[in-house]
mmCIF file of C-alpha atoms and ligand atoms in Angstrom:
data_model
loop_
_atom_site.group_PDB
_atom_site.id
_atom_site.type_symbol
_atom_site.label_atom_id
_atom_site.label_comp_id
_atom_site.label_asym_id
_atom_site.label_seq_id
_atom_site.Cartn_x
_atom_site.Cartn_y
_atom_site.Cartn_z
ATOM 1 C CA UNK N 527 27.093 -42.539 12.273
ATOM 2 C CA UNK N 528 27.019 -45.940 12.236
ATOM 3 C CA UNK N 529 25.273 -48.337 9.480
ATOM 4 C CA UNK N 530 23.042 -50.577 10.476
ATOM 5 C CA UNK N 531 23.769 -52.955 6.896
ATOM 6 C CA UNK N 532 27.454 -52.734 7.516
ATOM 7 C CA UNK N 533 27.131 -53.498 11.474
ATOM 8 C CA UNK N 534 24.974 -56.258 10.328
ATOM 9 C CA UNK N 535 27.385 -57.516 7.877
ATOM 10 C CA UNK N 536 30.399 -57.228 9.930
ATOM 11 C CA UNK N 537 29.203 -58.691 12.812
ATOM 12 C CA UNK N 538 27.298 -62.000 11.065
ATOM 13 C CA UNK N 539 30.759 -62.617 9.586
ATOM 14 C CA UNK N 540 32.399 -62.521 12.930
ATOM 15 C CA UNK N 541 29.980 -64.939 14.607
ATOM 16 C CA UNK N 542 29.996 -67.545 11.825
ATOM 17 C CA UNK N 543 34.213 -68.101 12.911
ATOM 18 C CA UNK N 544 33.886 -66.704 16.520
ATOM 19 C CA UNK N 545 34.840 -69.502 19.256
ATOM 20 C CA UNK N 546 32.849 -67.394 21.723
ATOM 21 C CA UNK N 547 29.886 -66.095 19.302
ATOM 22 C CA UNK N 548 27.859 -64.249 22.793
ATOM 23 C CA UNK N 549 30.369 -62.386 23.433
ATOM 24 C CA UNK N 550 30.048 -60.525 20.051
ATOM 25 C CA UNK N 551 27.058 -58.893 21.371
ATOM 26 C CA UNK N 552 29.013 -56.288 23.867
ATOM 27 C CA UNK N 553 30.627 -54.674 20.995
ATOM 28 C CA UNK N 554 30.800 -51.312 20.717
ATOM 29 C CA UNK N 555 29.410 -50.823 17.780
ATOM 30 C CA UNK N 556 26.097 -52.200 18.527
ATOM 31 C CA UNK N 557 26.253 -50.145 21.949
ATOM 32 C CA UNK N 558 26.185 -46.967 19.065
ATOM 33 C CA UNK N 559 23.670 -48.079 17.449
ATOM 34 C CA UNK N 560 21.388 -48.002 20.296
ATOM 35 C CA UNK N 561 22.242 -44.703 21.883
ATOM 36 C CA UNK N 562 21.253 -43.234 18.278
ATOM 37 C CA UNK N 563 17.722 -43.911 19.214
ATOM 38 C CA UNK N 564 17.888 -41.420 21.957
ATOM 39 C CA UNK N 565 19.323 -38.545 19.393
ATOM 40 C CA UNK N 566 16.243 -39.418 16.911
ATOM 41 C CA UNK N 567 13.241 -37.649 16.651
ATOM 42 C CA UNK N 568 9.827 -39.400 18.188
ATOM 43 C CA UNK N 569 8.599 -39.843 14.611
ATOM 44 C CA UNK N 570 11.400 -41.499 13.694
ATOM 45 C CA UNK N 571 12.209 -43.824 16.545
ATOM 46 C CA UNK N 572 9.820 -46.663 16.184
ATOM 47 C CA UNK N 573 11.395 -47.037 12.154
ATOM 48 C CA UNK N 574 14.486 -47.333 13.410
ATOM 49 C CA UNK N 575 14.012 -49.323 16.854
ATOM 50 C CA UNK N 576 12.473 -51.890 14.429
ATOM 51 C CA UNK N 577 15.430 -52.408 12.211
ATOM 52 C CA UNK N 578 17.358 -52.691 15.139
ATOM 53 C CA UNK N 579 15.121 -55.472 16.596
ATOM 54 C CA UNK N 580 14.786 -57.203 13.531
ATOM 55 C CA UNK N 581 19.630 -56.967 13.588
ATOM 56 C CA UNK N 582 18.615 -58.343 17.265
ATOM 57 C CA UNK N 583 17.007 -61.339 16.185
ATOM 58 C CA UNK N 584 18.857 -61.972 13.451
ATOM 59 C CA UNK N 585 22.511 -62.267 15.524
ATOM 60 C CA UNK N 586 21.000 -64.206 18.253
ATOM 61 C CA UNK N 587 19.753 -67.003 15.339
ATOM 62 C CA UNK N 588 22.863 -66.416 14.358
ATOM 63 C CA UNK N 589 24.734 -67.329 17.327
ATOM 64 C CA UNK N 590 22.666 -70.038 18.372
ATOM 65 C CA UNK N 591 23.297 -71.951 15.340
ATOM 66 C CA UNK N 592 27.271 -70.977 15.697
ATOM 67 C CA UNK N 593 26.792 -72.560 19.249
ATOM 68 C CA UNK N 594 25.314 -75.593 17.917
ATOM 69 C CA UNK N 595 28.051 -76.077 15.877
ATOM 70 C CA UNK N 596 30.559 -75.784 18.382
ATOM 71 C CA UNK N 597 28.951 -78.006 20.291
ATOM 72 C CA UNK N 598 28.705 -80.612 17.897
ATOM 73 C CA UNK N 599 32.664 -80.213 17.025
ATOM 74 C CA UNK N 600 33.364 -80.461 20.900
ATOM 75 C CA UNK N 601 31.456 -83.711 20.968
ATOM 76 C CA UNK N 602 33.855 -85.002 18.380
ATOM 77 C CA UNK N 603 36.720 -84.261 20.137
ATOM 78 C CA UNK N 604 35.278 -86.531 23.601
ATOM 79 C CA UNK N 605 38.411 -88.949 24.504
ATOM 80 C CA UNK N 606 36.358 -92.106 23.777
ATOM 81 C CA UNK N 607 39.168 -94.113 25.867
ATOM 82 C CA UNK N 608 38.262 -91.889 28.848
ATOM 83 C CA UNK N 609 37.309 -94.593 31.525
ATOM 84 C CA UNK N 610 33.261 -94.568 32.075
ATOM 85 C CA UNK N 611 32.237 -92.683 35.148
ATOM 86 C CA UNK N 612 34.841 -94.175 37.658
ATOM 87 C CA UNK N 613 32.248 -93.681 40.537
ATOM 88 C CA UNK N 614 29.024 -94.889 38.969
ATOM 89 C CA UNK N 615 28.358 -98.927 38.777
ATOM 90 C CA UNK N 616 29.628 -101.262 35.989
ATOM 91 C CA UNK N 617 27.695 -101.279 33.275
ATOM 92 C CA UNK N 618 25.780 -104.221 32.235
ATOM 93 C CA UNK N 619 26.562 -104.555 28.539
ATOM 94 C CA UNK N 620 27.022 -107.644 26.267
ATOM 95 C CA UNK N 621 30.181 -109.832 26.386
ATOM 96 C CA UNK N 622 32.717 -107.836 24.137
ATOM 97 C CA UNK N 623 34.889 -109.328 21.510
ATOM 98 C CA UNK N 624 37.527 -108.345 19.221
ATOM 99 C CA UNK N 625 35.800 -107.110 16.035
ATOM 100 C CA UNK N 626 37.356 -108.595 12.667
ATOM 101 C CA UNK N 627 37.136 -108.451 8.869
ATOM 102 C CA UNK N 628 34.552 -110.073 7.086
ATOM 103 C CA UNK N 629 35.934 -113.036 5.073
ATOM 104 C CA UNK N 630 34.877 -111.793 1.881
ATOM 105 C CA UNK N 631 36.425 -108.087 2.602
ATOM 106 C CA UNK N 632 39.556 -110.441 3.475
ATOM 107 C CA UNK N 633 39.760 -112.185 0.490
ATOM 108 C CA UNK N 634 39.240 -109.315 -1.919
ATOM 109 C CA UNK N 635 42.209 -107.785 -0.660
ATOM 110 C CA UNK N 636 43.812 -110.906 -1.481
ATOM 111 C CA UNK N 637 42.433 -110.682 -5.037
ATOM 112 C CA UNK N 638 43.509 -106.772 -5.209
ATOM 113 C CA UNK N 639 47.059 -107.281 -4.073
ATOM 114 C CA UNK N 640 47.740 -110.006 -6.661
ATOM 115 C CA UNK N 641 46.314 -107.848 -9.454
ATOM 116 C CA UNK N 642 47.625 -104.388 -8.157
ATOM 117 C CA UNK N 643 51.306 -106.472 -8.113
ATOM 118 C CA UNK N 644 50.999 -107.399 -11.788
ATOM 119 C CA UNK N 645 50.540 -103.312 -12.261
ATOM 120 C CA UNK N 646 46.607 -103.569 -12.519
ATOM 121 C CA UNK N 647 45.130 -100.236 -11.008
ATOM 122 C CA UNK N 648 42.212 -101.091 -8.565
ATOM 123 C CA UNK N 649 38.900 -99.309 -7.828
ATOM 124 C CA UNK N 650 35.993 -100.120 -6.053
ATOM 125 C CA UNK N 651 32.879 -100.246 -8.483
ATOM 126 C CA UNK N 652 29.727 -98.155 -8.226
ATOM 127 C CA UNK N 653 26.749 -99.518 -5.903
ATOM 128 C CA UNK N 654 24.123 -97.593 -7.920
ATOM 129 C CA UNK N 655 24.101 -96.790 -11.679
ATOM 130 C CA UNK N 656 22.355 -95.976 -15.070
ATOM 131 C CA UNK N 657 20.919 -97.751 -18.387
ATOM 132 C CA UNK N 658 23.711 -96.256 -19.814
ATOM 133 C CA UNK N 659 26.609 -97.838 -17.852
ATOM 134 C CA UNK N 660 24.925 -100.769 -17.122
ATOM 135 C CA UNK N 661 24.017 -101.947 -20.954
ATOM 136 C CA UNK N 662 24.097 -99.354 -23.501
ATOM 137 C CA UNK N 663 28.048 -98.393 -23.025
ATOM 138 C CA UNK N 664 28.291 -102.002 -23.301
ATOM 139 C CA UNK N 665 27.022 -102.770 -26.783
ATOM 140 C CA UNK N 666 23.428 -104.273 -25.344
ATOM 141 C CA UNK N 667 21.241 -102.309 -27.927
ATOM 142 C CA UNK N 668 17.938 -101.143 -26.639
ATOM 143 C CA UNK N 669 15.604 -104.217 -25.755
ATOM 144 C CA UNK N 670 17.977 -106.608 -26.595
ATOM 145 C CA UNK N 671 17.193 -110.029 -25.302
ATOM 146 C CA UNK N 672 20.613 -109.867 -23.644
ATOM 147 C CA UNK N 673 19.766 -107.294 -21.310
ATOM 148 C CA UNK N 674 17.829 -110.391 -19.709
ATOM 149 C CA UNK N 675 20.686 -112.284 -18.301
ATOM 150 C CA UNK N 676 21.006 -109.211 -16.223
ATOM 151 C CA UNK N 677 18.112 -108.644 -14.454
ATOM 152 C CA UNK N 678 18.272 -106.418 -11.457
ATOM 153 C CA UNK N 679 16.589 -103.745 -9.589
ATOM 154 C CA UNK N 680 15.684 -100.489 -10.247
ATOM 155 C CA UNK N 681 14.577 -97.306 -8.365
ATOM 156 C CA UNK N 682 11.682 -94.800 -9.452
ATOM 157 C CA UNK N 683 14.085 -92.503 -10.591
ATOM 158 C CA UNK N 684 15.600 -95.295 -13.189
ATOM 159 C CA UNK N 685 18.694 -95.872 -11.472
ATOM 160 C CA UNK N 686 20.199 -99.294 -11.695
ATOM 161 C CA UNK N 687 21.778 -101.333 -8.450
ATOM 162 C CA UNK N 688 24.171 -102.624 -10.882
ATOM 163 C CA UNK N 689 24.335 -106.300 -12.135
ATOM 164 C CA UNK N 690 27.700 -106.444 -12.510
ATOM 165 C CA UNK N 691 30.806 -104.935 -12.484
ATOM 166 C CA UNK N 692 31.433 -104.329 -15.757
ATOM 167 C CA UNK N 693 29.384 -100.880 -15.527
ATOM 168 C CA UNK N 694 32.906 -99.272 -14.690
ATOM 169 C CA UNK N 695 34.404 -100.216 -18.369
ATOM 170 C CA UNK N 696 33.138 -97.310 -20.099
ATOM 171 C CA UNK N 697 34.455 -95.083 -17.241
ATOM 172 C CA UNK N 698 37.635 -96.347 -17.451
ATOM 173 C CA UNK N 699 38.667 -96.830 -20.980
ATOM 174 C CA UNK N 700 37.425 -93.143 -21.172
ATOM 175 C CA UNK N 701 39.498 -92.228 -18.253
ATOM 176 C CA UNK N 702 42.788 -94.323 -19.885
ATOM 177 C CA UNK N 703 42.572 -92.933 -23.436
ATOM 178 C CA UNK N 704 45.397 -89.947 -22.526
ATOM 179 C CA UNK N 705 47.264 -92.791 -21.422
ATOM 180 C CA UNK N 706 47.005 -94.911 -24.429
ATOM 181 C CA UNK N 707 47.955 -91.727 -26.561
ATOM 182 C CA UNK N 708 50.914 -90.979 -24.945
ATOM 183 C CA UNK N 709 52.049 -94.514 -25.355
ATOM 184 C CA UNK N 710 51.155 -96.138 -22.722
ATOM 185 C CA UNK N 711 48.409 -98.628 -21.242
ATOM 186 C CA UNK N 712 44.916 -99.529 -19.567
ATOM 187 C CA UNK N 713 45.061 -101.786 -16.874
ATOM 188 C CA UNK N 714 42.755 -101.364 -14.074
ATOM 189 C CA UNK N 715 40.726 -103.833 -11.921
ATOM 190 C CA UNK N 716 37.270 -103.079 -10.385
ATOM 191 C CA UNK N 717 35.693 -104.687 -7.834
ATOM 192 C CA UNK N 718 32.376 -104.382 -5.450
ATOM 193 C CA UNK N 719 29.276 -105.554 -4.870
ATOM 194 C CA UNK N 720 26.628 -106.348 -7.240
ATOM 195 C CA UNK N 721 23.065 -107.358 -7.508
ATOM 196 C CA UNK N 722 20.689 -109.723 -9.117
ATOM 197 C CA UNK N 723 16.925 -110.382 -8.729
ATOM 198 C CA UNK N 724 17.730 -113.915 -8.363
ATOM 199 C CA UNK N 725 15.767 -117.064 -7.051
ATOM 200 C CA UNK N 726 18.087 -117.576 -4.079
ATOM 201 C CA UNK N 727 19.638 -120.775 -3.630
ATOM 202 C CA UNK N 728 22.963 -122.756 -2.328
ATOM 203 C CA UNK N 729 25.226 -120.738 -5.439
ATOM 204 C CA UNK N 730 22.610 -117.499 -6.092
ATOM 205 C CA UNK N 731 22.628 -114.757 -4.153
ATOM 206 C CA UNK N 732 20.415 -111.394 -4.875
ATOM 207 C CA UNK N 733 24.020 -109.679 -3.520
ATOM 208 C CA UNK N 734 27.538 -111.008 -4.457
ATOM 209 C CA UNK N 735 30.750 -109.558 -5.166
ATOM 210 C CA UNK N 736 32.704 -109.397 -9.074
ATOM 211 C CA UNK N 737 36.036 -108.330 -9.711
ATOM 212 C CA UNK N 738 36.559 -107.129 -13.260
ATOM 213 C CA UNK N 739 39.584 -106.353 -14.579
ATOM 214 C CA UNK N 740 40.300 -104.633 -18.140
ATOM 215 C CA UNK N 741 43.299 -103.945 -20.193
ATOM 216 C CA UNK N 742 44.026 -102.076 -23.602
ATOM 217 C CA UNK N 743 47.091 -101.247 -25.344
ATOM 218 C CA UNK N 744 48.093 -101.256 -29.144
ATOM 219 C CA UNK N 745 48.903 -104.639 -28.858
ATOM 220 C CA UNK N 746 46.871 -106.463 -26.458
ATOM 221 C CA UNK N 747 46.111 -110.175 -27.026
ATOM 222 C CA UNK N 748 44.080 -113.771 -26.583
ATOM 223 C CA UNK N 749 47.196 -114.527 -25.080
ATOM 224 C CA UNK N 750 48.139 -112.305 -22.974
ATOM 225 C CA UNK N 751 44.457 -112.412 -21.325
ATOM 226 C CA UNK N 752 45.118 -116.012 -20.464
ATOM 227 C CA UNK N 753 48.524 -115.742 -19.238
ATOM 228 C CA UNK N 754 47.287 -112.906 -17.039
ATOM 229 C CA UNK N 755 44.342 -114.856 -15.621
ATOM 230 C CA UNK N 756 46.298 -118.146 -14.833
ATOM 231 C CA UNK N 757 48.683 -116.283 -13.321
ATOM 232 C CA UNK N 758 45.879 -114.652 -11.172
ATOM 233 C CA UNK N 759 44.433 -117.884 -10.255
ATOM 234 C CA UNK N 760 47.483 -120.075 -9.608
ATOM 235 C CA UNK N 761 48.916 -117.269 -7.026
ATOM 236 C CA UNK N 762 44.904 -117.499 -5.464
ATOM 237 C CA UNK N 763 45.468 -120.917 -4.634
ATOM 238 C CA UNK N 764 48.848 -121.431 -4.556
ATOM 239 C CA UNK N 765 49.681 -123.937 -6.796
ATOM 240 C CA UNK N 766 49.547 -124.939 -10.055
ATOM 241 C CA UNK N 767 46.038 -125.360 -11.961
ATOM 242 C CA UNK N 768 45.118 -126.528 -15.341
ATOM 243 C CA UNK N 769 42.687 -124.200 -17.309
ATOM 244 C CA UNK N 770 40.546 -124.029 -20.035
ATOM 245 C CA UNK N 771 38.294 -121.891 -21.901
ATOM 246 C CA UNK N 772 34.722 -122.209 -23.572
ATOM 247 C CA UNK N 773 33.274 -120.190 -26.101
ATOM 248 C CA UNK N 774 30.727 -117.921 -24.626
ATOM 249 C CA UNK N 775 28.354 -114.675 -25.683
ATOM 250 C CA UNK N 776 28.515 -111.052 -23.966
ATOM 251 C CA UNK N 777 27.693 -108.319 -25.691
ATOM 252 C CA UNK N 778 31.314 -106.265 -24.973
ATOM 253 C CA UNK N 779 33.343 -108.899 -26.107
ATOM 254 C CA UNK N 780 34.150 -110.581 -29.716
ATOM 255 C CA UNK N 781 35.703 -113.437 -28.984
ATOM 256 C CA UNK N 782 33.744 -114.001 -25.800
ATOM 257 C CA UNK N 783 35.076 -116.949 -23.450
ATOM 258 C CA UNK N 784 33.961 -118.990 -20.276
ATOM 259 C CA UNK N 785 37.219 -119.696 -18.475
ATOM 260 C CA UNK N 786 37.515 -122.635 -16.583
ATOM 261 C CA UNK N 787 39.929 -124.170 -13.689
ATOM 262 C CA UNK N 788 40.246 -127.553 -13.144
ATOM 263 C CA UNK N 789 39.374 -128.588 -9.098
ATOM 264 C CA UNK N 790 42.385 -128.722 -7.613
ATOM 265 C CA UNK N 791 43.230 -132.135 -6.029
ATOM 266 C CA UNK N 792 44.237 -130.320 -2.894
ATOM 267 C CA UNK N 793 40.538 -128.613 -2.878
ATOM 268 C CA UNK N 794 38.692 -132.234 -3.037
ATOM 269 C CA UNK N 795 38.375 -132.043 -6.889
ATOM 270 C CA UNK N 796 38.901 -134.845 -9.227
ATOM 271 C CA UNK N 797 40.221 -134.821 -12.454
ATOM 272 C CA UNK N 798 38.881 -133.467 -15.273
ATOM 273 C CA UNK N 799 36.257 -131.569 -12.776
ATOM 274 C CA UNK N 800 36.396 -128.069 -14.359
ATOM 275 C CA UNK N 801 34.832 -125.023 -12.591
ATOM 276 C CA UNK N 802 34.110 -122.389 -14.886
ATOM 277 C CA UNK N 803 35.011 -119.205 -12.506
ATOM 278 C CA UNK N 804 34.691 -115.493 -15.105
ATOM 279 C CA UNK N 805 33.467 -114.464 -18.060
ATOM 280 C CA UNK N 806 35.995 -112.769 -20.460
ATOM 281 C CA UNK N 807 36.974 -111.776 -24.232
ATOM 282 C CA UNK N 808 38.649 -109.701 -26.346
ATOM 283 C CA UNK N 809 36.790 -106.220 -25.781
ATOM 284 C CA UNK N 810 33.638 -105.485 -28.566
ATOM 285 C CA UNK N 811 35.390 -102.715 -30.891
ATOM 286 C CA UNK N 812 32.113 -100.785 -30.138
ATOM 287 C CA UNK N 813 32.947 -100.537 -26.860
ATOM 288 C CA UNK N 814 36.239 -99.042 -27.161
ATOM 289 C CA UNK N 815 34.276 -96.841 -30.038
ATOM 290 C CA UNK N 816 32.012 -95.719 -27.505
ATOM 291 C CA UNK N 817 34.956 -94.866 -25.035
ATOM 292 C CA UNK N 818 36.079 -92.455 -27.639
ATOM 293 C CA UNK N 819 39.367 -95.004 -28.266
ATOM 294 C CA UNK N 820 39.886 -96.353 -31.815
ATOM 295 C CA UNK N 821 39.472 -99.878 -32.381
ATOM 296 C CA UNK N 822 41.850 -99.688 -35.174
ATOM 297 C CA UNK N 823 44.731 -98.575 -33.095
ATOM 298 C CA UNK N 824 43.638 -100.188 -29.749
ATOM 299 C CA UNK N 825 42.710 -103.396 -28.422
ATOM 300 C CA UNK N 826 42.285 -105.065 -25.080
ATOM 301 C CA UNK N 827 40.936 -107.659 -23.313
ATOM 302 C CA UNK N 828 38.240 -107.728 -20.073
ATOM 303 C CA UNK N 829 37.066 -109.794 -17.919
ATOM 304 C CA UNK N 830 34.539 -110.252 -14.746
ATOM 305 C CA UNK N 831 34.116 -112.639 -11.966
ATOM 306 C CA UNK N 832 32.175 -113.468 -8.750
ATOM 307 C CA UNK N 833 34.598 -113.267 -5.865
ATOM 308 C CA UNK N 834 32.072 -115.794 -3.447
ATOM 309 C CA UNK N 835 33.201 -118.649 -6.179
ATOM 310 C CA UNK N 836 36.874 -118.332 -5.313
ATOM 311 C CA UNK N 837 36.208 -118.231 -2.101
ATOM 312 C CA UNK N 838 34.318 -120.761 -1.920
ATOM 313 C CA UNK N 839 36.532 -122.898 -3.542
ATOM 314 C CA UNK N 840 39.062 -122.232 -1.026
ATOM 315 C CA UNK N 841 37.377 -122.958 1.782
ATOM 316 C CA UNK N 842 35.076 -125.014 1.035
ATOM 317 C CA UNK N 843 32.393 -123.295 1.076
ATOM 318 C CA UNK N 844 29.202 -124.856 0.302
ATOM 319 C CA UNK N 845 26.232 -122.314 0.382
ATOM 320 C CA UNK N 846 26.685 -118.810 -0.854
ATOM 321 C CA UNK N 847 24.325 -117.656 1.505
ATOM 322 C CA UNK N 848 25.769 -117.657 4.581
ATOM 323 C CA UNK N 849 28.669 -114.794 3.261
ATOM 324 C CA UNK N 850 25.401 -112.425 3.575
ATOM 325 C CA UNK N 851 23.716 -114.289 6.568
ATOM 326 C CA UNK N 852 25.953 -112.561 9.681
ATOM 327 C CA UNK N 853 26.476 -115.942 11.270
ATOM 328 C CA UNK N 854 28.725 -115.274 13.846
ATOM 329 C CA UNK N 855 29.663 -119.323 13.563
ATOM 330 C CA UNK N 856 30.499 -119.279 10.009
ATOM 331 C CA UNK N 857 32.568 -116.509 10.686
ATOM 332 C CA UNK N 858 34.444 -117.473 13.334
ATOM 333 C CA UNK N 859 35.684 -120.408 11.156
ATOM 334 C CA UNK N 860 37.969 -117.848 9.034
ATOM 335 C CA UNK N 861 39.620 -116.991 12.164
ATOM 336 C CA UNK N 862 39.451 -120.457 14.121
HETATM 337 N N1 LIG Y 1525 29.811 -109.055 -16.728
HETATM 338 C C1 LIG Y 1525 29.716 -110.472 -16.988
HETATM 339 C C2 LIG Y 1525 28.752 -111.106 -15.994
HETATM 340 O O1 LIG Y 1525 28.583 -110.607 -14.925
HETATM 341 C C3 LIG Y 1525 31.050 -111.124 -16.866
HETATM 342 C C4 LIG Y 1525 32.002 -110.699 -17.916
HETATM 343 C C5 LIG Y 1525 32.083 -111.423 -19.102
HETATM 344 C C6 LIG Y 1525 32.813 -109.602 -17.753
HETATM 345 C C7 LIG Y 1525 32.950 -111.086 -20.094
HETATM 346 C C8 LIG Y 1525 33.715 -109.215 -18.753
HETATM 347 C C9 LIG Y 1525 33.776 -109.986 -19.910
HETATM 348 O O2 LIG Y 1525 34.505 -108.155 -18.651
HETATM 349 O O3 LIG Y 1525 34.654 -109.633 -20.866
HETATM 350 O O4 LIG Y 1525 28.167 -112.083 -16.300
#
């Protein structure tokens, strides 16, 4: 005789993959199932017709909800380049236009090819975070007055809309250490947006960009770190810069540096008009502790930067605020 469980069974598994789920209900086994109410007893018939109500109910939720389904993969699968109803009237929609790139999502591809060409990995930072990341993987100890140059938001739950991009350090020098062990090398950029609770003005934004770039390897050096970053910024702007660095304090790094371009002529600056543009140092040997990597074997530098500076150097640029503001006429400028 057939079993109620197994028909059950059997036939819920057919619907969920069925392209025609209805149809499922004209099989024969169901058909049995019924005319074994007629061989039953009296007593016994209202038991059973329940059960086989209840299997009723059950496949038609069952293939309503496999209908929906379909219906929603048909509805992806709509030729969106279908011409609108050919008979009806036009439509009376806004003027259309050619839809671009914003200039800052230009411009940081600009900054990712020149570092992904020097043999810098790229990836794009986190937009929400933890204490953790944001300070304590960083050598900020707990309620260290540091922690205030960093103020940002956070959630009810204690999750941080990071402050900058150097949240993704601890991720990747634990990600790199195989690499390091088998001989080899960090070197990874990370880029995305950040956020401040700033007072806004023409250079402060509550929501920027920061590229951050880190490298580590048994030999890493002052040096190198400089070389890299000149060679960053002269291939930015295409020419030739003078640089020059200032001591400066962050918790991750020991030397910690201000690095500074001067104006380039050819950008309206005059001499011996310096720009400081990133923060960056040799990283804090607590860091690389915390990473699980061994200062003693390993060292490396970092470094982190808002992108809206360099861009704003290159263009001209004099408020921050309208990257953020959706002006369709500052926009159109990049593509004038
Ligand atoms: N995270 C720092 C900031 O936003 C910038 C920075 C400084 C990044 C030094 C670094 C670094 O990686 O080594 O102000």
């Amino acid at each position: 005789m057939q079993n109620i469980d197994d028909t059950r069974k059997d036939l819920l598994a057919r619907i969920a993959v069925s392209d025609a789920p209805r149809e499922l209900l004209k099989v024969p086994e169901l058909k049995q199932l019924y005319d074994v109410i007629k061989t039953l007893a009296p007593e016994e018939r209202g038991a059973y017709g329940k059960q086989i109500n209840e299997l009723k109910l059950l496949l038609e939720s069952a293939i309503t909800e496999r209908e929906s389904s379909l219906e929603d993969l048909a509805v992806e699968s709509i030729d969106i380049s279908a011409p609108w109803d050919v008979n009806g009237r036009p439509l009376n929609l806004l003027p259309t236009e050619q839809g671009t790139q914003h200039p800052l999502t230009l411009e940081l591809e600009n900054v990712i090819n020149i570092f992904t060409r020097m043999g810098f990995e790229a990836i794009e930072s986190r937009q929400i975070d933890d204490d953790d990341h944001m300070f304590a993987t960083l050598n900020f100890p707990a309620n260290h007055p540091a922690r205030d140059g960093y103020d940002t938001f956070r959630t009810e739950e204690n999750f941080i809309p990071p402050a900058h991009t150097s949240t993704m350090q601890n991720r990747i020098l634990k990600a790199g250490k195989s690499k390091l062990e088998a001989g080899g090398q960090i070197a990874s950029i990370s880029y995305g947006r950040v956020f401040r609770n700033e007072d806004i003005d023409a250079t402060h934004e509550h929501t920027f960009y920061q590229c951050e770039g880190i490298f580590v390897s048994s030999t890493a050096t002052l040096g190198q770190m400089l070389g890299t970053l000149r060679s960053f910024f002269e291939t930015y702007y295409g020419q030739s810069l003078k640089i020059k660095t200032q001591p400066a304090y962050f918790p991750f790094v020991e030397p910690g540096l201000e690095f500074a371009i001067e104006k380039p002529a050819a950008l309206g600056g005059k001499p011996g008009e310096w720009l400081e543009m990133l923060g960056c140092g040799m990283i804090h040997p607590n860091v690389l502790s915390m990473a699980g990597i061994d200062p003693q074997k390993y060292r490396g530098f970092a470094w982190g930067g808002g992108i809206e500076r360099l861009v704003m150097l290159k263009y001209g640029i004099e408020d921050i605020r309208h990257f953020e503001s959706g002006k369709l006429q500052f926009l159109r400028k990049f593509y004038e």
